[in-house]
Amino acid sequence: MFGSILKLYYSYFSSNKETYVLLYRVLGYCPSNLGIYKQAFLHNSVAQVKEGIPTKLNNERLEYLGDAILDAIIAEMLFKKFPFQGEGFLTEMRSKSVSRKKLAQIANDMGLQNLLMFDQAISNNPTALRTMGGNALEALIGAIYLDKGYEFTHQFIRKKILGVHLDFDELKDITENFKSLLNQYAQKEKKELEYKILNTEPESKIKIYIIGVHYDGNEISKARAKSKKVAEQLASEKACQVLNLL
Amino acid sequence: MFGSILKLYYSYFSSNKETYVLLYRVLGYCPSNLGIYKQAFLHNSVAQVKEGIPTKLNNERLEYLGDAILDAIIAEMLFKKFPFQGEGFLTEMRSKSVSRKKLAQIANDMGLQNLLMFDQAISNNPTALRTMGGNALEALIGAIYLDKGYEFTHQFIRKKILGVHLDFDELKDITENFKSLLNQYAQKEKKELEYKILNTEPESKIKIYIIGVHYDGNEISKARAKSKKVAEQLASEKACQVLNLL
Protein backbone atom coordinates (compact mmCIF):
# COMPACT_ATOMS: atom_id res chain seq x y z
CA MET A 1 0.00 0.00 0.00
CA PHE A 2 2.76 2.40 1.08
CA GLY A 3 4.76 1.38 -2.02
CA SER A 4 1.83 2.33 -4.22
CA ILE A 5 1.46 5.72 -2.62
CA LEU A 6 5.20 6.33 -2.97
CA LYS A 7 5.07 5.39 -6.65
CA LEU A 8 2.10 7.66 -7.18
CA TYR A 9 3.93 10.46 -5.36
CA TYR A 10 7.02 10.12 -7.55
CA SER A 11 5.05 9.68 -10.75
CA TYR A 12 3.21 12.88 -9.91
CA PHE A 13 6.41 14.76 -10.63
CA SER A 14 7.30 12.84 -13.78
CA SER A 15 6.46 13.89 -17.33
CA ASN A 16 3.85 11.09 -17.39
CA LYS A 17 2.01 12.59 -14.45
CA GLU A 18 -1.38 12.88 -16.10
CA THR A 19 -1.32 9.39 -17.62
CA TYR A 20 -0.24 7.95 -14.26
CA VAL A 21 -3.09 9.60 -12.41
CA LEU A 22 -5.70 8.58 -14.99
CA LEU A 23 -4.37 5.03 -15.06
CA TYR A 24 -4.33 4.80 -11.29
CA ARG A 25 -7.99 5.80 -11.25
CA VAL A 26 -8.88 3.05 -13.74
CA LEU A 27 -6.63 0.31 -12.36
CA GLY A 28 -6.59 0.99 -8.63
CA TYR A 29 -2.83 0.28 -8.56
CA CYS A 30 0.36 1.80 -9.98
CA PRO A 31 1.60 -0.09 -13.02
CA SER A 32 5.12 -1.47 -12.84
CA ASN A 33 5.60 -1.13 -16.58
CA LEU A 34 4.01 2.13 -17.70
CA GLY A 35 5.09 1.72 -21.35
CA ILE A 36 2.90 -1.27 -21.99
CA TYR A 37 -0.17 0.43 -20.50
CA LYS A 38 0.41 3.49 -22.65
CA GLN A 39 0.63 1.25 -25.70
CA ALA A 40 -2.78 -0.22 -24.83
CA PHE A 41 -4.34 3.16 -25.58
CA LEU A 42 -2.47 3.86 -28.79
CA HIS A 43 -4.93 3.59 -31.67
CA ASN A 44 -3.41 2.58 -34.99
CA SER A 45 -4.42 5.91 -36.55
CA VAL A 46 -1.56 7.55 -34.63
CA ALA A 47 1.54 7.42 -36.82
CA GLN A 48 4.49 6.62 -34.60
CA VAL A 49 7.98 7.87 -35.25
CA LYS A 50 10.80 6.44 -33.14
CA GLU A 51 14.29 7.84 -33.60
CA GLY A 52 13.26 9.29 -36.95
CA ILE A 53 11.92 5.94 -38.23
CA PRO A 54 8.17 5.29 -38.60
CA THR A 55 7.11 2.31 -36.45
CA LYS A 56 3.93 0.32 -36.20
CA LEU A 57 3.62 0.64 -32.44
CA ASN A 58 -0.08 0.54 -31.58
CA ASN A 59 -2.50 -1.45 -29.41
CA GLU A 60 -3.48 -4.13 -31.94
CA ARG A 61 -1.20 -6.89 -30.71
CA LEU A 62 -2.24 -6.22 -27.09
CA GLU A 63 -5.88 -6.24 -28.18
CA TYR A 64 -5.39 -9.69 -29.76
CA LEU A 65 -3.86 -10.98 -26.51
CA GLY A 66 -6.35 -9.31 -24.17
CA ASP A 67 -9.31 -10.55 -26.20
CA ALA A 68 -8.20 -14.17 -25.66
CA ILE A 69 -7.43 -13.67 -21.95
CA LEU A 70 -10.78 -11.94 -21.34
CA ASP A 71 -12.62 -14.72 -23.16
CA ALA A 72 -10.96 -17.36 -21.00
CA ILE A 73 -11.65 -15.55 -17.73
CA ILE A 74 -15.29 -14.83 -18.60
CA ALA A 75 -15.69 -18.45 -19.77
CA GLU A 76 -14.48 -19.71 -16.39
CA MET A 77 -16.59 -17.26 -14.40
CA LEU A 78 -19.74 -18.33 -16.26
CA PHE A 79 -18.78 -22.01 -15.93
CA LYS A 80 -18.60 -21.63 -12.16
CA LYS A 81 -21.60 -19.32 -11.77
CA PHE A 82 -23.97 -21.56 -13.72
CA PRO A 83 -23.04 -25.14 -12.78
CA PHE A 84 -26.21 -26.65 -14.22
CA GLN A 85 -26.34 -24.88 -17.56
CA GLY A 86 -25.21 -26.51 -20.80
CA GLU A 87 -22.49 -25.25 -23.10
CA GLY A 88 -25.01 -23.63 -25.48
CA PHE A 89 -26.19 -21.30 -22.72
CA LEU A 90 -22.62 -20.60 -21.55
CA THR A 91 -21.41 -19.81 -25.08
CA GLU A 92 -24.35 -17.48 -25.63
CA MET A 93 -23.80 -15.69 -22.32
CA ARG A 94 -20.11 -15.27 -23.04
CA SER A 95 -20.67 -13.82 -26.47
CA LYS A 96 -23.11 -11.33 -24.94
CA SER A 97 -20.67 -10.46 -22.14
CA VAL A 98 -17.84 -9.62 -24.55
CA SER A 99 -19.85 -8.31 -27.50
CA ARG A 100 -18.50 -5.23 -29.31
CA LYS A 101 -21.40 -3.22 -27.93
CA LYS A 102 -20.96 -4.38 -24.34
CA LEU A 103 -17.19 -3.81 -24.35
CA ALA A 104 -17.62 -0.32 -25.77
CA GLN A 105 -20.08 0.47 -23.00
CA ILE A 106 -17.82 -0.94 -20.25
CA ALA A 107 -14.85 1.03 -21.66
CA ASN A 108 -16.92 4.17 -21.58
CA ASP A 109 -18.15 3.55 -18.03
CA MET A 110 -14.54 3.02 -16.92
CA GLY A 111 -13.51 6.33 -18.49
CA LEU A 112 -10.99 4.82 -20.90
CA GLN A 113 -11.78 7.47 -23.52
CA ASN A 114 -9.67 9.92 -21.48
CA LEU A 115 -6.61 7.76 -21.99
CA LEU A 116 -7.05 7.01 -25.70
CA MET A 117 -4.60 8.46 -28.20
CA PHE A 118 -5.84 8.65 -31.76
CA ASP A 119 -5.57 10.82 -34.84
CA GLN A 120 -8.28 13.49 -34.74
CA ALA A 121 -8.99 12.83 -38.44
CA ILE A 122 -10.71 9.64 -37.29
CA SER A 123 -13.53 11.68 -35.75
CA ASN A 124 -15.26 11.45 -39.13
CA ASN A 125 -15.30 7.68 -38.93
CA PRO A 126 -18.20 6.44 -36.78
CA THR A 127 -17.16 2.74 -36.98
CA ALA A 128 -13.65 3.47 -35.74
CA LEU A 129 -15.00 5.68 -32.95
CA ARG A 130 -17.48 3.01 -31.89
CA THR A 131 -14.94 0.19 -31.69
CA MET A 132 -11.95 2.12 -30.34
CA GLY A 133 -12.99 2.01 -26.67
CA GLY A 134 -13.78 -1.71 -26.57
CA ASN A 135 -10.54 -2.49 -28.37
CA ALA A 136 -8.59 -0.40 -25.88
CA LEU A 137 -10.28 -2.28 -23.02
CA GLU A 138 -9.13 -5.60 -24.52
CA ALA A 139 -5.63 -4.15 -25.03
CA LEU A 140 -5.61 -2.95 -21.41
CA ILE A 141 -6.43 -6.49 -20.26
CA GLY A 142 -3.54 -7.74 -22.42
CA ALA A 143 -1.25 -5.18 -20.73
CA ILE A 144 -2.38 -6.17 -17.22
CA TYR A 145 -1.77 -9.82 -18.10
CA LEU A 146 1.77 -9.12 -19.34
CA ASP A 147 2.55 -6.88 -16.37
CA LYS A 148 0.92 -8.88 -13.58
CA GLY A 149 0.00 -12.38 -14.80
CA TYR A 150 -3.20 -14.41 -15.08
CA GLU A 151 -4.36 -14.54 -11.46
CA PHE A 152 -4.03 -10.80 -11.04
CA THR A 153 -5.93 -10.15 -14.29
CA HIS A 154 -8.64 -12.55 -13.11
CA GLN A 155 -8.92 -10.58 -9.88
CA PHE A 156 -8.97 -7.26 -11.73
CA ILE A 157 -11.88 -8.41 -13.90
CA ARG A 158 -13.73 -9.81 -10.88
CA LYS A 159 -13.30 -6.65 -8.80
CA LYS A 160 -13.27 -3.84 -11.33
CA ILE A 161 -15.55 -5.04 -14.12
CA LEU A 162 -17.88 -7.80 -12.92
CA GLY A 163 -20.67 -6.54 -10.74
CA VAL A 164 -19.64 -2.96 -11.51
CA HIS A 165 -19.99 -2.71 -15.28
CA LEU A 166 -21.05 -6.25 -16.20
CA ASP A 167 -23.89 -8.19 -14.58
CA PHE A 168 -24.33 -11.84 -15.55
CA ASP A 169 -27.79 -12.07 -13.96
CA GLU A 170 -29.01 -9.06 -15.87
CA LEU A 171 -27.63 -10.49 -19.13
CA LYS A 172 -29.33 -13.80 -18.36
CA ASP A 173 -32.65 -12.06 -17.82
CA ILE A 174 -32.30 -10.18 -21.09
CA THR A 175 -31.47 -13.43 -22.88
CA GLU A 176 -34.45 -15.23 -21.41
CA ASN A 177 -36.77 -12.33 -21.99
CA PHE A 178 -36.53 -12.08 -25.76
CA LYS A 179 -39.25 -14.71 -26.09
CA SER A 180 -41.64 -12.93 -23.75
CA LEU A 181 -40.86 -9.54 -25.28
CA LEU A 182 -41.70 -10.93 -28.68
CA ASN A 183 -44.82 -12.58 -27.33
CA GLN A 184 -46.12 -9.38 -25.73
CA TYR A 185 -45.50 -7.44 -28.92
CA ALA A 186 -47.33 -9.99 -31.07
CA GLN A 187 -50.30 -9.93 -28.66
CA LYS A 188 -50.37 -6.14 -28.68
CA GLU A 189 -50.20 -6.04 -32.47
CA LYS A 190 -52.71 -8.92 -32.71
CA LYS A 191 -50.42 -10.91 -35.00
CA GLU A 192 -49.82 -14.64 -35.05
CA LEU A 193 -46.49 -15.81 -33.62
CA GLU A 194 -45.17 -19.31 -34.18
CA TYR A 195 -41.92 -21.21 -33.64
CA LYS A 196 -41.25 -23.81 -36.33
CA ILE A 197 -38.61 -26.51 -36.27
CA LEU A 198 -37.22 -26.07 -39.76
CA ASN A 199 -34.73 -28.85 -39.62
CA THR A 200 -32.81 -31.12 -37.34
CA GLU A 201 -29.41 -32.45 -38.22
CA PRO A 202 -29.34 -35.84 -36.57
CA GLU A 203 -25.87 -36.94 -35.50
CA SER A 204 -26.59 -40.25 -33.83
CA LYS A 205 -27.96 -39.07 -30.48
CA ILE A 206 -26.86 -35.44 -30.96
CA LYS A 207 -29.36 -33.23 -32.71
CA ILE A 208 -28.93 -29.74 -34.05
CA TYR A 209 -32.16 -27.76 -34.09
CA ILE A 210 -32.91 -25.02 -36.57
CA ILE A 211 -35.85 -22.96 -35.35
CA GLY A 212 -37.65 -20.30 -37.37
CA VAL A 213 -39.79 -17.51 -35.93
CA HIS A 214 -42.95 -16.96 -37.99
CA TYR A 215 -44.59 -13.61 -37.36
CA ASP A 216 -47.83 -12.77 -39.10
CA GLY A 217 -47.28 -15.70 -41.45
CA ASN A 218 -43.73 -14.73 -42.49
CA GLU A 219 -40.46 -16.23 -41.34
CA ILE A 220 -38.60 -13.26 -39.90
CA SER A 221 -35.63 -15.01 -38.30
CA LYS A 222 -34.03 -18.35 -37.67
CA ALA A 223 -31.29 -19.81 -35.46
CA ARG A 224 -29.40 -23.02 -34.92
CA ALA A 225 -28.39 -24.68 -31.65
CA LYS A 226 -27.99 -28.02 -29.93
CA SER A 227 -31.06 -27.50 -27.77
CA LYS A 228 -34.52 -26.41 -28.84
CA LYS A 229 -34.64 -23.88 -25.99
CA VAL A 230 -31.40 -22.15 -26.95
CA ALA A 231 -32.31 -22.12 -30.67
CA GLU A 232 -35.68 -20.53 -29.78
CA GLN A 233 -33.98 -17.89 -27.62
CA LEU A 234 -31.48 -17.03 -30.33
CA ALA A 235 -34.18 -16.87 -33.00
CA SER A 236 -36.35 -14.69 -30.71
CA GLU A 237 -33.48 -12.26 -30.19
CA LYS A 238 -32.98 -11.93 -33.95
CA ALA A 239 -36.73 -11.46 -34.40
CA CYS A 240 -36.71 -8.68 -31.77
CA GLN A 241 -33.98 -6.97 -33.77
CA VAL A 242 -35.92 -7.37 -37.03
CA LEU A 243 -39.01 -5.85 -35.42
CA ASN A 244 -36.95 -3.03 -33.86
CA LEU A 245 -37.95 -3.99 -30.32
CA LEU A 246 -34.44 -3.62 -28.85
CA MET B 1 7.67 -37.41 -7.31
CA PHE B 2 7.42 -40.08 -4.58
CA GLY B 3 3.85 -38.95 -3.90
CA SER B 4 2.99 -39.50 -7.53
CA ILE B 5 4.44 -43.02 -7.53
CA LEU B 6 2.55 -43.80 -4.34
CA LYS B 7 -0.71 -42.52 -5.85
CA LEU B 8 -0.09 -44.58 -8.98
CA TYR B 9 0.67 -47.62 -6.82
CA TYR B 10 -2.58 -47.28 -4.87
CA SER B 11 -4.65 -46.48 -7.91
CA TYR B 12 -3.29 -49.62 -9.54
CA PHE B 13 -5.38 -51.61 -7.11
CA SER B 14 -8.48 -49.50 -7.44
CA SER B 15 -11.42 -50.20 -9.75
CA ASN B 16 -10.25 -47.29 -11.94
CA LYS B 17 -6.89 -48.95 -12.52
CA GLU B 18 -6.99 -48.89 -16.31
CA THR B 19 -8.18 -45.29 -16.58
CA TYR B 20 -5.53 -44.20 -14.09
CA VAL B 21 -2.73 -45.85 -16.03
CA LEU B 22 -3.92 -44.48 -19.39
CA LEU B 23 -4.35 -41.00 -17.90
CA TYR B 24 -0.93 -41.11 -16.26
CA ARG B 25 0.60 -41.88 -19.65
CA VAL B 26 -1.15 -38.89 -21.25
CA LEU B 27 -0.67 -36.42 -18.40
CA GLY B 28 2.64 -37.41 -16.86
CA TYR B 29 1.15 -36.92 -13.39
CA CYS B 30 -1.54 -38.48 -11.22
CA PRO B 31 -4.73 -36.42 -11.20
CA SER B 32 -5.98 -35.27 -7.81
CA ASN B 33 -9.59 -35.32 -8.97
CA LEU B 34 -10.12 -38.38 -11.15
CA GLY B 35 -13.85 -37.72 -11.67
CA ILE B 36 -13.33 -34.55 -13.65
CA TYR B 37 -10.79 -36.19 -15.95
CA LYS B 38 -13.16 -39.09 -16.58
CA GLN B 39 -15.89 -36.62 -17.46
CA ALA B 40 -13.58 -35.03 -20.06
CA PHE B 41 -13.79 -38.25 -22.06
CA LEU B 42 -17.52 -38.75 -21.79
CA HIS B 43 -19.08 -38.12 -25.18
CA ASN B 44 -22.67 -36.92 -25.09
CA SER B 45 -23.85 -40.05 -26.93
CA VAL B 46 -23.42 -41.98 -23.68
CA ALA B 47 -26.67 -41.82 -21.79
CA GLN B 48 -25.88 -41.40 -18.13
CA VAL B 49 -28.03 -42.77 -15.36
CA LYS B 50 -27.24 -41.71 -11.80
CA GLU B 51 -29.26 -43.26 -8.97
CA GLY B 52 -31.90 -44.34 -11.46
CA ILE B 53 -32.28 -40.81 -12.91
CA PRO B 54 -30.98 -39.94 -16.37
CA THR B 55 -28.40 -37.13 -16.17
CA LYS B 56 -26.73 -34.97 -18.75
CA LEU B 57 -23.20 -35.61 -17.51
CA ASN B 58 -20.86 -35.37 -20.49
CA ASN B 59 -17.78 -33.46 -21.60
CA GLU B 60 -19.51 -30.51 -23.30
CA ARG B 61 -19.19 -27.99 -20.48
CA LEU B 62 -15.52 -28.89 -19.98
CA GLU B 63 -14.97 -28.58 -23.73
CA TYR B 64 -16.43 -25.06 -23.63
CA LEU B 65 -14.06 -24.13 -20.79
CA GLY B 66 -10.97 -25.86 -22.22
CA ASP B 67 -11.51 -24.30 -25.64
CA ALA B 68 -11.28 -20.80 -24.11
CA ILE B 69 -8.28 -21.66 -21.91
CA LEU B 70 -6.42 -23.26 -24.83
CA ASP B 71 -7.13 -20.23 -27.02
CA ALA B 72 -5.72 -17.87 -24.39
CA ILE B 73 -2.58 -19.92 -23.81
CA ILE B 74 -1.87 -20.36 -27.53
CA ALA B 75 -2.55 -16.63 -28.08
CA GLU B 76 0.04 -15.75 -25.45
CA MET B 77 2.61 -18.23 -26.75
CA LEU B 78 2.31 -16.83 -30.29
CA PHE B 79 2.40 -13.25 -28.96
CA LYS B 80 5.72 -13.96 -27.28
CA LYS B 81 7.22 -16.14 -30.02
CA PHE B 82 6.56 -13.61 -32.79
CA PRO B 83 7.23 -10.18 -31.25
CA PHE B 84 7.34 -8.38 -34.59
CA GLN B 85 4.27 -9.85 -36.25
CA GLY B 86 0.97 -8.02 -36.43
CA GLU B 87 -2.34 -9.20 -35.02
CA GLY B 88 -3.52 -10.48 -38.45
CA PHE B 89 -0.68 -12.97 -38.55
CA LEU B 90 -1.16 -13.95 -34.90
CA THR B 91 -4.90 -14.51 -35.35
CA GLU B 92 -4.30 -16.62 -38.43
CA MET B 93 -1.62 -18.72 -36.71
CA ARG B 94 -3.85 -19.28 -33.71
CA SER B 95 -6.80 -20.39 -35.77
CA LYS B 96 -4.52 -22.86 -37.55
CA SER B 97 -3.07 -24.11 -34.24
CA VAL B 98 -6.47 -24.88 -32.75
CA SER B 99 -8.38 -25.83 -35.92
CA ARG B 100 -10.75 -28.81 -35.71
CA LYS B 101 -8.38 -30.78 -37.93
CA LYS B 102 -5.26 -29.93 -35.94
CA LEU B 103 -6.90 -30.70 -32.58
CA ALA B 104 -8.19 -34.05 -33.88
CA GLN B 105 -4.68 -34.94 -35.02
CA ILE B 106 -3.08 -33.89 -31.70
CA ALA B 107 -5.70 -35.88 -29.76
CA ASN B 108 -4.95 -38.90 -31.89
CA ASP B 109 -1.17 -38.54 -31.47
CA MET B 110 -1.66 -38.30 -27.70
CA GLY B 111 -3.68 -41.51 -27.70
CA LEU B 112 -6.85 -39.93 -26.29
CA GLN B 113 -9.02 -42.30 -28.31
CA ASN B 114 -8.21 -45.04 -25.77
CA LEU B 115 -9.84 -43.01 -23.03
CA LEU B 116 -12.96 -41.90 -24.91
CA MET B 117 -16.34 -43.27 -23.86
CA PHE B 118 -19.05 -43.11 -26.48
CA ASP B 119 -22.06 -45.01 -27.72
CA GLN B 120 -20.97 -47.52 -30.35
CA ALA B 121 -23.98 -46.51 -32.48
CA ILE B 122 -22.02 -43.37 -33.28
CA SER B 123 -19.53 -45.36 -35.37
CA ASN B 124 -21.84 -44.77 -38.35
CA ASN B 125 -21.45 -41.04 -37.97
CA PRO B 126 -18.21 -39.80 -39.58
CA THR B 127 -18.64 -36.18 -38.40
CA ALA B 128 -19.05 -37.19 -34.78
CA LEU B 129 -16.08 -39.55 -35.00
CA ARG B 130 -13.91 -36.85 -36.55
CA THR B 131 -14.68 -34.20 -33.95
CA MET B 132 -14.82 -36.38 -30.86
CA GLY B 133 -11.06 -36.54 -30.25
CA GLY B 134 -10.43 -32.81 -30.60
CA ASN B 135 -13.40 -32.04 -28.36
CA ALA B 136 -12.08 -34.45 -25.72
CA LEU B 137 -8.67 -32.73 -25.91
CA GLU B 138 -10.33 -29.38 -25.20
CA ALA B 139 -12.34 -30.95 -22.36
CA LEU B 140 -9.14 -32.46 -20.96
CA ILE B 141 -7.55 -28.99 -20.91
CA GLY B 142 -10.65 -27.73 -19.08
CA ALA B 143 -10.24 -30.55 -16.54
CA ILE B 144 -6.52 -29.81 -16.01
CA TYR B 145 -7.37 -26.13 -15.51
CA LEU B 146 -10.03 -26.92 -12.88
CA ASP B 147 -7.78 -29.45 -11.13
CA LYS B 148 -4.46 -27.60 -11.26
CA GLY B 149 -4.96 -23.97 -12.33
CA TYR B 150 -3.79 -21.75 -15.16
CA GLU B 151 -0.01 -21.86 -14.69
CA PHE B 152 0.03 -25.63 -14.55
CA THR B 153 -2.15 -25.89 -17.67
CA HIS B 154 0.19 -23.48 -19.43
CA GLN B 155 3.12 -25.68 -18.50
CA PHE B 156 1.27 -28.82 -19.60
CA ILE B 157 0.60 -27.34 -23.03
CA ARG B 158 4.18 -26.11 -23.34
CA LYS B 159 5.71 -29.43 -22.36
CA LYS B 160 3.27 -32.01 -23.64
CA ILE B 161 1.75 -30.45 -26.75
CA LEU B 162 3.95 -27.69 -28.13
CA GLY B 163 7.04 -28.99 -29.87
CA VAL B 164 5.72 -32.54 -29.54
CA HIS B 165 2.43 -32.43 -31.46
CA LEU B 166 2.23 -28.78 -32.50
CA ASP B 167 5.01 -26.84 -34.22
CA PHE B 168 4.50 -23.10 -34.73
CA ASP B 169 7.41 -22.81 -37.19
CA GLU B 170 6.01 -25.60 -39.32
CA LEU B 171 2.56 -23.96 -39.30
CA LYS B 172 4.16 -20.64 -40.26
CA ASP B 173 5.93 -22.28 -43.20
CA ILE B 174 2.70 -23.91 -44.37
CA THR B 175 0.92 -20.57 -44.12
CA GLU B 176 3.58 -18.77 -46.10
CA ASN B 177 3.85 -21.53 -48.64
CA PHE B 178 0.30 -21.44 -50.01
CA LYS B 179 1.34 -18.71 -52.43
CA SER B 180 4.34 -20.63 -53.74
CA LEU B 181 2.35 -23.89 -53.90
CA LEU B 182 -0.26 -22.12 -55.98
CA ASN B 183 2.43 -20.52 -58.13
CA GLN B 184 4.16 -23.81 -58.85
CA TYR B 185 0.87 -25.44 -59.78
CA ALA B 186 -0.09 -22.63 -62.17
CA GLN B 187 3.33 -22.83 -63.85
CA LYS B 188 3.06 -26.61 -64.19
CA GLU B 189 -0.45 -26.33 -65.66
CA LYS B 190 0.62 -23.34 -67.80
CA LYS B 191 -2.26 -21.20 -66.51
CA GLU B 192 -2.24 -17.54 -65.74
CA LEU B 193 -2.28 -16.60 -62.02
CA GLU B 194 -3.04 -13.12 -60.80
CA TYR B 195 -3.80 -11.38 -57.49
CA LYS B 196 -6.28 -8.55 -57.83
CA ILE B 197 -7.13 -5.93 -55.23
CA LEU B 198 -10.91 -6.06 -55.42
CA ASN B 199 -11.61 -3.36 -52.92
CA THR B 200 -10.19 -1.43 -50.04
CA GLU B 201 -12.34 -0.17 -47.24
CA PRO B 202 -10.66 3.06 -46.18
CA GLU B 203 -11.15 3.84 -42.49
CA SER B 204 -9.11 6.99 -42.02
CA LYS B 205 -5.58 5.56 -41.97
CA ILE B 206 -6.69 1.93 -41.59
CA LYS B 207 -7.35 0.04 -44.78
CA ILE B 208 -9.02 -3.30 -45.28
CA TYR B 209 -7.82 -5.15 -48.36
CA ILE B 210 -9.95 -7.58 -50.30
CA ILE B 211 -7.77 -9.65 -52.58
CA GLY B 212 -9.04 -12.04 -55.27
CA VAL B 213 -7.07 -14.90 -56.80
CA HIS B 214 -7.62 -15.14 -60.56
CA TYR B 215 -6.63 -18.48 -62.04
CA ASP B 216 -6.89 -19.02 -65.76
CA GLY B 217 -8.98 -15.88 -66.02
CA ASN B 218 -11.52 -16.83 -63.34
CA GLU B 219 -11.76 -15.57 -59.79
CA ILE B 220 -11.49 -18.75 -57.70
CA SER B 221 -11.15 -17.26 -54.22
CA LYS B 222 -11.00 -14.05 -52.28
CA ALA B 223 -10.08 -12.93 -48.76
CA ARG B 224 -10.15 -9.85 -46.58
CA ALA B 225 -7.49 -8.59 -44.16
CA LYS B 226 -5.85 -5.48 -42.82
CA SER B 227 -2.62 -6.11 -44.72
CA LYS B 228 -2.21 -6.96 -48.38
CA LYS B 229 0.20 -9.76 -47.48
CA VAL B 230 -2.19 -11.49 -45.08
CA ALA B 231 -5.13 -11.10 -47.50
CA GLU B 232 -3.03 -12.68 -50.27
CA GLN B 233 -2.02 -15.56 -48.03
CA LEU B 234 -5.61 -16.22 -46.96
CA ALA B 235 -6.87 -16.01 -50.55
CA SER B 236 -4.06 -18.34 -51.70
CA GLU B 237 -5.00 -20.91 -49.10
CA LYS B 238 -8.63 -20.87 -50.23
CA ALA B 239 -7.46 -21.17 -53.85
CA CYS B 240 -5.34 -24.20 -52.94
CA GLN B 241 -8.46 -25.79 -51.42
CA VAL B 242 -10.54 -24.99 -54.51
CA LEU B 243 -7.89 -26.57 -56.75
CA ASN B 244 -7.57 -29.59 -54.44
CA LEU B 245 -3.89 -28.99 -53.77
CA LEU B 246 -4.09 -29.62 -50.01
Short mmCIF file of C-alpha atoms in Angstrom, two decimals, chain A residues 50-131:
data_model
loop_
_atom_site.label_atom_id
_atom_site.label_comp_id
_atom_site.label_asym_id
_atom_site.label_seq_id
_atom_site.Cartn_x
_atom_site.Cartn_y
_atom_site.Cartn_z
CA LYS A 50 10.80 6.44 -33.14
CA GLU A 51 14.29 7.84 -33.60
CA GLY A 52 13.26 9.29 -36.95
CA ILE A 53 11.92 5.94 -38.23
CA PRO A 54 8.17 5.29 -38.60
CA THR A 55 7.11 2.31 -36.45
CA LYS A 56 3.93 0.32 -36.20
CA LEU A 57 3.62 0.64 -32.44
CA ASN A 58 -0.08 0.54 -31.58
CA ASN A 59 -2.50 -1.45 -29.41
CA GLU A 60 -3.48 -4.13 -31.94
CA ARG A 61 -1.20 -6.89 -30.71
CA LEU A 62 -2.24 -6.22 -27.09
CA GLU A 63 -5.88 -6.24 -28.18
CA TYR A 64 -5.39 -9.69 -29.76
CA LEU A 65 -3.86 -10.98 -26.51
CA GLY A 66 -6.35 -9.31 -24.17
CA ASP A 67 -9.31 -10.55 -26.20
CA ALA A 68 -8.20 -14.17 -25.66
CA ILE A 69 -7.43 -13.67 -21.95
CA LEU A 70 -10.78 -11.94 -21.34
CA ASP A 71 -12.62 -14.72 -23.16
CA ALA A 72 -10.96 -17.36 -21.00
CA ILE A 73 -11.65 -15.55 -17.73
CA ILE A 74 -15.29 -14.83 -18.60
CA ALA A 75 -15.69 -18.45 -19.77
CA GLU A 76 -14.48 -19.71 -16.39
CA MET A 77 -16.59 -17.26 -14.40
CA LEU A 78 -19.74 -18.33 -16.26
CA PHE A 79 -18.78 -22.01 -15.93
CA LYS A 80 -18.60 -21.63 -12.16
CA LYS A 81 -21.60 -19.32 -11.77
CA PHE A 82 -23.97 -21.56 -13.72
CA PRO A 83 -23.04 -25.14 -12.78
CA PHE A 84 -26.21 -26.65 -14.22
CA GLN A 85 -26.34 -24.88 -17.56
CA GLY A 86 -25.21 -26.51 -20.80
CA GLU A 87 -22.49 -25.25 -23.10
CA GLY A 88 -25.01 -23.63 -25.48
CA PHE A 89 -26.19 -21.30 -22.72
CA LEU A 90 -22.62 -20.60 -21.55
CA THR A 91 -21.41 -19.81 -25.08
CA GLU A 92 -24.35 -17.48 -25.63
CA MET A 93 -23.80 -15.69 -22.32
CA ARG A 94 -20.11 -15.27 -23.04
CA SER A 95 -20.67 -13.82 -26.47
CA LYS A 96 -23.11 -11.33 -24.94
CA SER A 97 -20.67 -10.46 -22.14
CA VAL A 98 -17.84 -9.62 -24.55
CA SER A 99 -19.85 -8.31 -27.50
CA ARG A 100 -18.50 -5.23 -29.31
CA LYS A 101 -21.40 -3.22 -27.93
CA LYS A 102 -20.96 -4.38 -24.34
CA LEU A 103 -17.19 -3.81 -24.35
CA ALA A 104 -17.62 -0.32 -25.77
CA GLN A 105 -20.08 0.47 -23.00
CA ILE A 106 -17.82 -0.94 -20.25
CA ALA A 107 -14.85 1.03 -21.66
CA ASN A 108 -16.92 4.17 -21.58
CA ASP A 109 -18.15 3.55 -18.03
CA MET A 110 -14.54 3.02 -16.92
CA GLY A 111 -13.51 6.33 -18.49
CA LEU A 112 -10.99 4.82 -20.90
CA GLN A 113 -11.78 7.47 -23.52
CA ASN A 114 -9.67 9.92 -21.48
CA LEU A 115 -6.61 7.76 -21.99
CA LEU A 116 -7.05 7.01 -25.70
CA MET A 117 -4.60 8.46 -28.20
CA PHE A 118 -5.84 8.65 -31.76
CA ASP A 119 -5.57 10.82 -34.84
CA GLN A 120 -8.28 13.49 -34.74
CA ALA A 121 -8.99 12.83 -38.44
CA ILE A 122 -10.71 9.64 -37.29
CA SER A 123 -13.53 11.68 -35.75
CA ASN A 124 -15.26 11.45 -39.13
CA ASN A 125 -15.30 7.68 -38.93
CA PRO A 126 -18.20 6.44 -36.78
CA THR A 127 -17.16 2.74 -36.98
CA ALA A 128 -13.65 3.47 -35.74
CA LEU A 129 -15.00 5.68 -32.95
CA ARG A 130 -17.48 3.01 -31.89
CA THR A 131 -14.94 0.19 -31.69
#
